[in-house]
Amino acid sequence: MISDAIGFEKKFRLKEDKKFEQYKIMLPKLRENDVMIKISAISISTLDTQIRQTIKGAKKPYILGFGGVGIITRLGSSNSRLNVGDRVLYVNKVGKYGSYSNFQIADVRSVVKLPDAFPTDEAAAFSYSFFLAFEVLFKQLQLIPQPKKNQGNLLILNTSDGLGATIIQLAKWAGLKVAATINKNNSEIWIKNMGADVVFSQSNHLSRELTNAEMTPVDYVINLDTEKEKSFDHLAEFKDTAKVLLLHFIKKKSKNFDPDYLHFYCEEFLEESFATEEGINYSRRVMELLVYLWEKNQLKSILTAQLNGFSDKNFYGAHKLIENNPNFRHLVLIN
């Protein structure tokens, strides 16, 4: 089947005046465990913009997008849970057949049916941000993925996008106290609304502010901005008392990081997650938890902006908005 999609031939920066383009792509044939999904909404974040600027290889045109929400239009032969017409939530790897497209093929074992009460735009906003946040907290930092089963203080540096907002909510659900830092352009009200116990400006007085807020000792640190050298200024003071995780959206030439720090690469994780049956089933279980927490009113919306229509112009505008406005680093496109 042929699908209309939005992509590009070579990596580019927005200031180079290059654009997304419209393509017609031939989708792969449905295998036994596949479903075809007509895409209704997808999430776009800093991860998308960084991949656009660095991606290389033979998969051309590049069609970005890590899943979202859609309607099943066709089923492979192996299926007992889902039906044509079901509205579903899913996460996928990026590449030649990403979700910047009208239709996408996904593995049925990773797909979750959405309850009627879960709005399409809200579900799409969470999608891979929830998947990444769950991995960071409960696999990388080895917290217990159950409500109120953990203790300690979590410090999140450079908290601005939907991923940071999701980490805050999951950490609070798991029992941690959360301190979040923002720069002067971020919305303190929005971060507090996500559940952070305290919100600080990214300043040189962080230790004093944490002490005054009774958030010491810090047990866990997550740095969400590894692109800026200045974002490492605060890390050394926590290395002896806390697990420190540096989150990288993509893998670049390594810097001189302290070997005691944990490193998590979002793009690499998403790619590897769908290479094995175990990873595929794991993604479904995480999405099932997302749906459960939403139904129990234990999650708040992380949607910061929305654009309507899958067009090259709207995808360009979405990437531009994310890169230029720190309060809109996570948005949804409605198809």
mmCIF file of C-alpha atoms in Angstrom:
data_model
loop_
_atom_site.group_PDB
_atom_site.id
_atom_site.type_symbol
_atom_site.label_atom_id
_atom_site.label_comp_id
_atom_site.label_asym_id
_atom_site.label_seq_id
_atom_site.Cartn_x
_atom_site.Cartn_y
_atom_site.Cartn_z
ATOM 1 C CA MET A 1 0.000 0.000 0.000
ATOM 2 C CA ILE A 2 1.133 3.569 -0.719
ATOM 3 C CA SER A 3 0.985 6.203 2.012
ATOM 4 C CA ASP A 4 1.489 9.956 1.890
ATOM 5 C CA ALA A 5 4.322 10.963 4.216
ATOM 6 C CA ILE A 6 6.418 13.975 5.215
ATOM 7 C CA GLY A 7 10.197 13.604 5.228
ATOM 8 C CA PHE A 8 13.545 14.738 3.864
ATOM 9 C CA GLU A 9 16.530 13.410 1.910
ATOM 10 C CA LYS A 10 19.421 14.874 3.913
ATOM 11 C CA LYS A 11 19.841 16.121 7.459
ATOM 12 C CA PHE A 12 19.305 19.856 7.785
ATOM 13 C CA ARG A 13 19.081 22.783 10.140
ATOM 14 C CA LEU A 14 16.151 25.155 9.937
ATOM 15 C CA LYS A 15 18.371 28.179 9.324
ATOM 16 C CA GLU A 16 19.660 26.529 6.140
ATOM 17 C CA ASP A 17 16.240 27.278 4.622
ATOM 18 C CA LYS A 18 15.650 23.633 3.759
ATOM 19 C CA LYS A 19 12.219 22.183 4.162
ATOM 20 C CA PHE A 20 10.321 18.998 4.767
ATOM 21 C CA GLU A 21 8.898 17.502 1.601
ATOM 22 C CA GLN A 22 5.870 15.395 0.706
ATOM 23 C CA TYR A 23 6.463 11.815 -0.428
ATOM 24 C CA LYS A 24 4.502 8.778 -1.432
ATOM 25 C CA ILE A 25 6.055 5.719 0.199
ATOM 26 C CA MET A 26 5.352 2.043 -0.355
ATOM 27 C CA LEU A 27 4.619 0.464 3.022
ATOM 28 C CA PRO A 28 5.966 -3.033 3.696
ATOM 29 C CA LYS A 29 3.609 -5.989 3.407
ATOM 30 C CA LEU A 30 1.803 -7.020 6.570
ATOM 31 C CA ARG A 31 3.456 -9.905 8.346
ATOM 32 C CA GLU A 32 1.779 -12.260 10.768
ATOM 33 C CA ASN A 33 2.139 -9.949 13.795
ATOM 34 C CA ASP A 34 1.557 -6.650 11.979
ATOM 35 C CA VAL A 35 -1.307 -4.188 11.958
ATOM 36 C CA MET A 36 -1.862 -1.229 9.634
ATOM 37 C CA ILE A 37 -2.750 1.979 11.434
ATOM 38 C CA LYS A 38 -4.279 5.153 9.992
ATOM 39 C CA ILE A 39 -2.505 7.777 12.061
ATOM 40 C CA SER A 40 -4.677 10.301 13.920
ATOM 41 C CA ALA A 41 -2.083 12.193 16.009
ATOM 42 C CA ILE A 42 1.617 12.095 16.824
ATOM 43 C CA SER A 43 3.940 13.684 19.338
ATOM 44 C CA ILE A 44 6.926 15.844 18.353
ATOM 45 C CA SER A 45 9.696 16.851 20.750
ATOM 46 C CA THR A 46 13.362 17.794 21.000
ATOM 47 C CA LEU A 47 14.255 14.211 20.068
ATOM 48 C CA ASP A 48 12.714 14.722 16.604
ATOM 49 C CA THR A 49 14.542 17.986 15.991
ATOM 50 C CA GLN A 50 17.916 16.575 16.978
ATOM 51 C CA ILE A 51 17.540 13.485 14.793
ATOM 52 C CA ARG A 52 16.571 15.713 11.853
ATOM 53 C CA GLN A 53 19.881 17.559 12.214
ATOM 54 C CA THR A 54 22.125 14.497 12.553
ATOM 55 C CA ILE A 55 20.544 11.452 10.860
ATOM 56 C CA LYS A 56 22.494 9.702 8.124
ATOM 57 C CA GLY A 57 22.455 6.384 6.333
ATOM 58 C CA ALA A 58 20.624 4.612 3.555
ATOM 59 C CA LYS A 59 17.000 4.955 4.703
ATOM 60 C CA LYS A 60 15.813 7.666 2.311
ATOM 61 C CA PRO A 61 13.596 9.520 2.428
ATOM 62 C CA TYR A 62 13.788 9.828 6.198
ATOM 63 C CA ILE A 63 10.342 9.664 7.743
ATOM 64 C CA LEU A 64 10.609 10.589 11.433
ATOM 65 C CA GLY A 65 8.083 9.839 14.159
ATOM 66 C CA PHE A 66 8.001 7.395 17.075
ATOM 67 C CA GLY A 67 4.382 6.296 17.015
ATOM 68 C CA GLY A 68 1.241 7.931 18.319
ATOM 69 C CA VAL A 69 -2.504 7.289 18.120
ATOM 70 C CA GLY A 70 -4.441 5.861 15.195
ATOM 71 C CA ILE A 71 -7.186 3.577 13.928
ATOM 72 C CA ILE A 72 -6.491 -0.024 12.870
ATOM 73 C CA THR A 73 -7.420 -0.525 9.220
ATOM 74 C CA ARG A 74 -5.902 -3.951 8.533
ATOM 75 C CA LEU A 75 -4.722 -6.918 10.613
ATOM 76 C CA GLY A 76 -2.100 -9.589 10.087
ATOM 77 C CA SER A 77 -3.074 -13.189 10.622
ATOM 78 C CA SER A 78 -1.923 -13.466 14.246
ATOM 79 C CA ASN A 79 -4.210 -11.436 16.483
ATOM 80 C CA SER A 80 -6.729 -12.052 19.252
ATOM 81 C CA ARG A 81 -6.814 -8.749 21.150
ATOM 82 C CA LEU A 82 -7.647 -6.127 18.536
ATOM 83 C CA ASN A 83 -10.072 -5.471 15.701
ATOM 84 C CA VAL A 84 -10.275 -3.279 12.623
ATOM 85 C CA GLY A 85 -11.665 0.075 13.762
ATOM 86 C CA ASP A 86 -9.996 0.032 17.195
ATOM 87 C CA ARG A 87 -8.350 3.290 18.280
ATOM 88 C CA VAL A 88 -4.880 2.408 19.527
ATOM 89 C CA LEU A 89 -1.743 3.848 21.116
ATOM 90 C CA TYR A 90 1.690 2.635 20.086
ATOM 91 C CA VAL A 91 5.416 3.432 20.062
ATOM 92 C CA ASN A 92 7.786 2.448 17.267
ATOM 93 C CA LYS A 93 11.347 2.877 16.060
ATOM 94 C CA VAL A 94 12.220 5.626 13.598
ATOM 95 C CA GLY A 95 13.563 5.178 10.084
ATOM 96 C CA LYS A 96 12.149 4.815 6.603
ATOM 97 C CA TYR A 97 8.623 4.155 7.874
ATOM 98 C CA GLY A 98 8.160 6.575 10.780
ATOM 99 C CA SER A 99 4.870 8.089 11.879
ATOM 100 C CA TYR A 100 5.135 11.376 9.927
ATOM 101 C CA SER A 101 2.797 9.511 7.589
ATOM 102 C CA ASN A 102 -0.902 8.889 6.992
ATOM 103 C CA PHE A 103 -0.484 5.143 7.543
ATOM 104 C CA GLN A 104 2.025 3.015 9.402
ATOM 105 C CA ILE A 105 2.747 -0.656 10.000
ATOM 106 C CA ALA A 106 3.238 -1.617 13.672
ATOM 107 C CA ASP A 107 3.737 -4.853 15.578
ATOM 108 C CA VAL A 108 0.423 -5.877 17.126
ATOM 109 C CA ARG A 109 2.237 -7.052 20.262
ATOM 110 C CA SER A 110 3.254 -3.446 21.035
ATOM 111 C CA VAL A 111 -0.158 -1.868 20.419
ATOM 112 C CA VAL A 112 -2.647 -0.930 23.142
ATOM 113 C CA LYS A 113 -6.348 -0.196 22.642
ATOM 114 C CA LEU A 114 -7.326 3.206 23.995
ATOM 115 C CA PRO A 115 -10.395 3.644 26.204
ATOM 116 C CA ASP A 116 -12.968 6.094 24.878
ATOM 117 C CA ALA A 117 -12.266 8.567 27.677
ATOM 118 C CA PHE A 118 -8.579 8.989 26.773
ATOM 119 C CA PRO A 119 -8.448 11.949 24.323
ATOM 120 C CA THR A 120 -6.466 11.339 21.148
ATOM 121 C CA ASP A 121 -4.262 14.422 21.530
ATOM 122 C CA GLU A 122 -3.425 13.715 25.186
ATOM 123 C CA ALA A 123 -2.563 10.080 24.460
ATOM 124 C CA ALA A 124 -0.332 11.074 21.547
ATOM 125 C CA ALA A 125 1.463 13.625 23.733
ATOM 126 C CA PHE A 126 2.446 10.952 26.246
ATOM 127 C CA SER A 127 3.293 8.080 23.823
ATOM 128 C CA TYR A 128 7.080 7.782 23.648
ATOM 129 C CA SER A 129 7.739 10.328 26.424
ATOM 130 C CA PHE A 130 6.059 7.973 28.900
ATOM 131 C CA PHE A 131 7.999 5.030 27.450
ATOM 132 C CA LEU A 132 11.319 6.854 27.868
ATOM 133 C CA ALA A 133 10.462 8.175 31.340
ATOM 134 C CA PHE A 134 9.529 4.695 32.558
ATOM 135 C CA GLU A 135 12.816 3.259 31.281
ATOM 136 C CA VAL A 136 14.889 6.020 32.887
ATOM 137 C CA LEU A 137 13.307 5.707 36.324
ATOM 138 C CA PHE A 138 12.599 2.006 36.673
ATOM 139 C CA LYS A 139 15.284 0.341 34.581
ATOM 140 C CA GLN A 140 18.196 2.772 34.530
ATOM 141 C CA LEU A 141 17.824 4.122 38.095
ATOM 142 C CA GLN A 142 16.373 0.780 39.289
ATOM 143 C CA LEU A 143 13.399 2.190 41.171
ATOM 144 C CA ILE A 144 10.459 -0.079 41.963
ATOM 145 C CA PRO A 145 7.637 0.496 39.417
ATOM 146 C CA GLN A 146 4.858 0.534 41.992
ATOM 147 C CA PRO A 147 3.008 3.382 43.718
ATOM 148 C CA LYS A 148 4.743 4.824 46.802
ATOM 149 C CA LYS A 149 7.262 1.956 46.998
ATOM 150 C CA ASN A 150 10.337 4.215 46.841
ATOM 151 C CA GLN A 151 11.903 6.854 49.046
ATOM 152 C CA GLY A 152 14.422 9.586 48.430
ATOM 153 C CA ASN A 153 15.002 12.887 46.670
ATOM 154 C CA LEU A 154 15.220 13.261 42.886
ATOM 155 C CA LEU A 155 16.791 16.325 41.266
ATOM 156 C CA ILE A 156 15.954 16.943 37.597
ATOM 157 C CA LEU A 157 18.172 19.451 35.828
ATOM 158 C CA ASN A 158 16.944 21.425 32.805
ATOM 159 C CA THR A 159 13.296 20.426 33.118
ATOM 160 C CA SER A 160 11.365 21.947 30.235
ATOM 161 C CA ASP A 161 9.680 19.466 27.910
ATOM 162 C CA GLY A 162 7.113 16.678 27.980
ATOM 163 C CA LEU A 163 9.715 14.091 28.934
ATOM 164 C CA GLY A 164 10.704 16.047 32.030
ATOM 165 C CA ALA A 165 7.044 16.568 32.942
ATOM 166 C CA THR A 166 6.389 12.834 32.599
ATOM 167 C CA ILE A 167 9.437 11.909 34.699
ATOM 168 C CA ILE A 168 8.175 14.220 37.446
ATOM 169 C CA GLN A 169 4.743 12.570 37.492
ATOM 170 C CA LEU A 170 6.065 8.997 37.443
ATOM 171 C CA ALA A 171 8.636 9.772 40.136
ATOM 172 C CA LYS A 172 5.941 11.224 42.397
ATOM 173 C CA TRP A 173 3.715 8.189 41.716
ATOM 174 C CA ALA A 174 6.626 5.956 42.766
ATOM 175 C CA GLY A 175 7.105 7.833 46.049
ATOM 176 C CA LEU A 176 10.008 10.232 45.473
ATOM 177 C CA LYS A 177 10.264 13.887 46.344
ATOM 178 C CA VAL A 178 11.163 15.895 43.242
ATOM 179 C CA ALA A 179 13.126 19.089 42.756
ATOM 180 C CA ALA A 180 13.294 20.517 39.240
ATOM 181 C CA THR A 181 15.460 23.247 37.788
ATOM 182 C CA ILE A 182 14.465 25.513 34.895
ATOM 183 C CA ASN A 183 16.082 28.402 33.071
ATOM 184 C CA LYS A 184 14.636 31.886 33.022
ATOM 185 C CA ASN A 185 12.561 31.232 29.892
ATOM 186 C CA ASN A 186 10.664 28.224 31.244
ATOM 187 C CA SER A 187 7.280 28.230 32.932
ATOM 188 C CA GLU A 188 7.636 27.589 36.663
ATOM 189 C CA ILE A 189 3.856 27.297 37.037
ATOM 190 C CA TRP A 190 3.675 24.469 34.469
ATOM 191 C CA ILE A 191 6.479 22.463 36.092
ATOM 192 C CA LYS A 192 4.890 22.840 39.542
ATOM 193 C CA ASN A 193 1.565 21.732 38.098
ATOM 194 C CA MET A 194 3.268 18.521 36.937
ATOM 195 C CA GLY A 195 3.889 17.719 40.603
ATOM 196 C CA ALA A 196 7.410 18.936 41.406
ATOM 197 C CA ASP A 197 7.784 19.644 45.128
ATOM 198 C CA VAL A 198 10.121 22.572 44.473
ATOM 199 C CA VAL A 199 11.244 24.410 41.336
ATOM 200 C CA PHE A 200 14.522 26.341 41.187
ATOM 201 C CA SER A 201 16.175 28.548 38.619
ATOM 202 C CA GLN A 202 19.271 27.039 37.048
ATOM 203 C CA SER A 203 21.709 28.943 39.241
ATOM 204 C CA ASN A 204 24.987 28.578 41.067
ATOM 205 C CA HIS A 205 23.218 28.457 44.430
ATOM 206 C CA LEU A 206 21.565 25.088 43.898
ATOM 207 C CA SER A 207 23.064 23.357 46.960
ATOM 208 C CA ARG A 208 21.893 26.132 49.251
ATOM 209 C CA GLU A 209 18.425 26.140 47.723
ATOM 210 C CA LEU A 210 18.122 22.366 48.083
ATOM 211 C CA THR A 211 19.167 22.573 51.733
ATOM 212 C CA ASN A 212 16.659 25.334 52.453
ATOM 213 C CA ALA A 213 13.925 23.255 50.801
ATOM 214 C CA GLU A 214 14.890 20.194 52.884
ATOM 215 C CA MET A 215 15.716 18.251 49.720
ATOM 216 C CA THR A 216 19.079 16.928 50.875
ATOM 217 C CA PRO A 217 20.737 14.582 50.508
ATOM 218 C CA VAL A 218 19.924 14.146 46.835
ATOM 219 C CA ASP A 219 19.626 10.445 45.995
ATOM 220 C CA TYR A 220 19.046 10.639 42.228
ATOM 221 C CA VAL A 221 19.977 13.215 39.594
ATOM 222 C CA ILE A 222 18.742 13.290 35.995
ATOM 223 C CA ASN A 223 20.259 15.827 33.611
ATOM 224 C CA LEU A 224 17.905 16.391 30.676
ATOM 225 C CA ASP A 225 20.175 18.715 28.686
ATOM 226 C CA THR A 226 23.504 17.167 27.757
ATOM 227 C CA GLU A 227 23.983 19.475 24.758
ATOM 228 C CA LYS A 228 25.204 22.400 26.829
ATOM 229 C CA GLU A 229 28.513 22.167 28.623
ATOM 230 C CA LYS A 230 27.211 24.523 31.309
ATOM 231 C CA SER A 231 24.564 21.965 32.232
ATOM 232 C CA PHE A 232 27.291 19.829 33.836
ATOM 233 C CA ASP A 233 28.372 22.491 36.329
ATOM 234 C CA HIS A 234 26.192 21.127 39.129
ATOM 235 C CA LEU A 235 26.856 17.418 38.674
ATOM 236 C CA ALA A 236 30.156 16.956 40.496
ATOM 237 C CA GLU A 237 28.744 17.908 43.888
ATOM 238 C CA PHE A 238 26.263 15.009 43.751
ATOM 239 C CA LYS A 239 28.449 12.180 42.442
ATOM 240 C CA ASP A 240 29.379 10.869 45.911
ATOM 241 C CA THR A 241 25.823 10.710 47.255
ATOM 242 C CA ALA A 242 23.536 10.168 44.263
ATOM 243 C CA LYS A 243 22.997 8.081 41.152
ATOM 244 C CA VAL A 244 23.593 10.566 38.334
ATOM 245 C CA LEU A 245 22.047 9.894 34.915
ATOM 246 C CA LEU A 246 22.805 11.936 31.812
ATOM 247 C CA LEU A 247 20.038 11.712 29.236
ATOM 248 C CA HIS A 248 21.125 12.041 25.603
ATOM 249 C CA PHE A 249 18.537 12.335 22.867
ATOM 250 C CA ILE A 250 20.984 11.011 20.285
ATOM 251 C CA LYS A 251 24.479 9.540 20.345
ATOM 252 C CA LYS A 252 27.182 12.018 19.425
ATOM 253 C CA LYS A 253 30.941 12.118 19.779
ATOM 254 C CA SER A 254 31.580 11.390 23.441
ATOM 255 C CA LYS A 255 32.696 14.100 25.810
ATOM 256 C CA ASN A 256 34.904 13.635 28.847
ATOM 257 C CA PHE A 257 32.143 12.440 31.182
ATOM 258 C CA ASP A 258 32.833 11.081 34.630
ATOM 259 C CA PRO A 259 32.771 7.249 34.349
ATOM 260 C CA ASP A 260 30.541 7.054 37.436
ATOM 261 C CA TYR A 261 27.658 8.721 35.604
ATOM 262 C CA LEU A 262 24.936 6.659 33.943
ATOM 263 C CA HIS A 263 24.186 7.414 30.298
ATOM 264 C CA PHE A 264 20.891 6.899 28.522
ATOM 265 C CA TYR A 265 20.458 7.407 24.764
ATOM 266 C CA CYS A 266 16.833 7.892 23.714
ATOM 267 C CA GLU A 267 17.147 7.163 19.997
ATOM 268 C CA GLU A 268 19.296 4.080 20.579
ATOM 269 C CA PHE A 269 16.887 2.740 23.195
ATOM 270 C CA LEU A 270 13.878 3.160 20.895
ATOM 271 C CA GLU A 271 15.720 1.423 18.092
ATOM 272 C CA GLU A 272 16.797 -1.537 20.235
ATOM 273 C CA SER A 273 13.429 -1.922 21.972
ATOM 274 C CA PHE A 274 11.757 -3.206 18.817
ATOM 275 C CA ALA A 275 14.522 -5.575 17.751
ATOM 276 C CA THR A 276 13.372 -8.436 20.015
ATOM 277 C CA GLU A 277 10.070 -9.979 21.073
ATOM 278 C CA GLU A 278 10.937 -9.203 24.691
ATOM 279 C CA GLY A 279 11.400 -5.508 23.877
ATOM 280 C CA ILE A 280 8.159 -5.377 21.902
ATOM 281 C CA ASN A 281 6.158 -6.924 24.746
ATOM 282 C CA TYR A 282 7.872 -4.607 27.229
ATOM 283 C CA SER A 283 6.729 -1.559 25.259
ATOM 284 C CA ARG A 284 3.126 -2.788 25.376
ATOM 285 C CA ARG A 285 3.234 -3.318 29.146
ATOM 286 C CA VAL A 286 4.524 0.215 29.655
ATOM 287 C CA MET A 287 1.763 1.622 27.444
ATOM 288 C CA GLU A 288 -0.795 -0.401 29.407
ATOM 289 C CA LEU A 289 0.448 1.290 32.588
ATOM 290 C CA LEU A 290 0.078 4.680 30.888
ATOM 291 C CA VAL A 291 -3.566 3.919 30.064
ATOM 292 C CA TYR A 292 -4.204 2.608 33.587
ATOM 293 C CA LEU A 293 -2.755 5.722 35.267
ATOM 294 C CA TRP A 294 -4.788 8.000 32.982
ATOM 295 C CA GLU A 295 -8.003 6.131 33.769
ATOM 296 C CA LYS A 296 -7.225 6.451 37.497
ATOM 297 C CA ASN A 297 -6.663 10.227 37.090
ATOM 298 C CA GLN A 298 -3.060 9.865 38.253
ATOM 299 C CA LEU A 299 -1.569 11.688 35.265
ATOM 300 C CA LYS A 300 -1.891 15.303 34.143
ATOM 301 C CA SER A 301 -1.713 16.466 30.555
ATOM 302 C CA ILE A 302 1.750 17.248 29.172
ATOM 303 C CA LEU A 303 0.378 18.776 25.965
ATOM 304 C CA THR A 304 1.926 22.215 25.402
ATOM 305 C CA ALA A 305 0.803 23.021 21.843
ATOM 306 C CA GLN A 306 -1.150 21.516 18.958
ATOM 307 C CA LEU A 307 -1.123 21.929 15.188
ATOM 308 C CA ASN A 308 -3.752 20.552 12.833
ATOM 309 C CA GLY A 309 -2.921 18.871 9.544
ATOM 310 C CA PHE A 310 -0.083 16.649 8.307
ATOM 311 C CA SER A 311 1.652 18.958 5.841
ATOM 312 C CA ASP A 312 5.266 19.854 5.125
ATOM 313 C CA LYS A 313 4.512 23.388 6.322
ATOM 314 C CA ASN A 314 3.111 22.226 9.669
ATOM 315 C CA PHE A 315 5.969 19.836 10.361
ATOM 316 C CA TYR A 316 8.463 22.597 9.629
ATOM 317 C CA GLY A 317 6.503 24.939 11.902
ATOM 318 C CA ALA A 318 6.414 22.335 14.685
ATOM 319 C CA HIS A 319 10.186 21.835 14.579
ATOM 320 C CA LYS A 320 10.740 25.589 14.507
ATOM 321 C CA LEU A 321 8.458 26.130 17.492
ATOM 322 C CA ILE A 322 10.250 23.462 19.523
ATOM 323 C CA GLU A 323 13.706 24.812 18.713
ATOM 324 C CA ASN A 324 12.885 28.467 19.338
ATOM 325 C CA ASN A 325 10.513 28.410 22.315
ATOM 326 C CA PRO A 326 11.538 26.559 25.504
ATOM 327 C CA ASN A 327 7.928 26.410 26.683
ATOM 328 C CA PHE A 328 6.817 24.498 23.579
ATOM 329 C CA ARG A 329 9.347 21.700 23.363
ATOM 330 C CA HIS A 330 6.663 19.067 23.199
ATOM 331 C CA LEU A 331 3.601 19.289 20.977
ATOM 332 C CA VAL A 332 1.095 17.234 19.038
ATOM 333 C CA LEU A 333 0.188 17.211 15.353
ATOM 334 C CA ILE A 334 -3.363 16.142 14.537
ATOM 335 C CA ASN A 335 -3.846 14.426 11.184
#
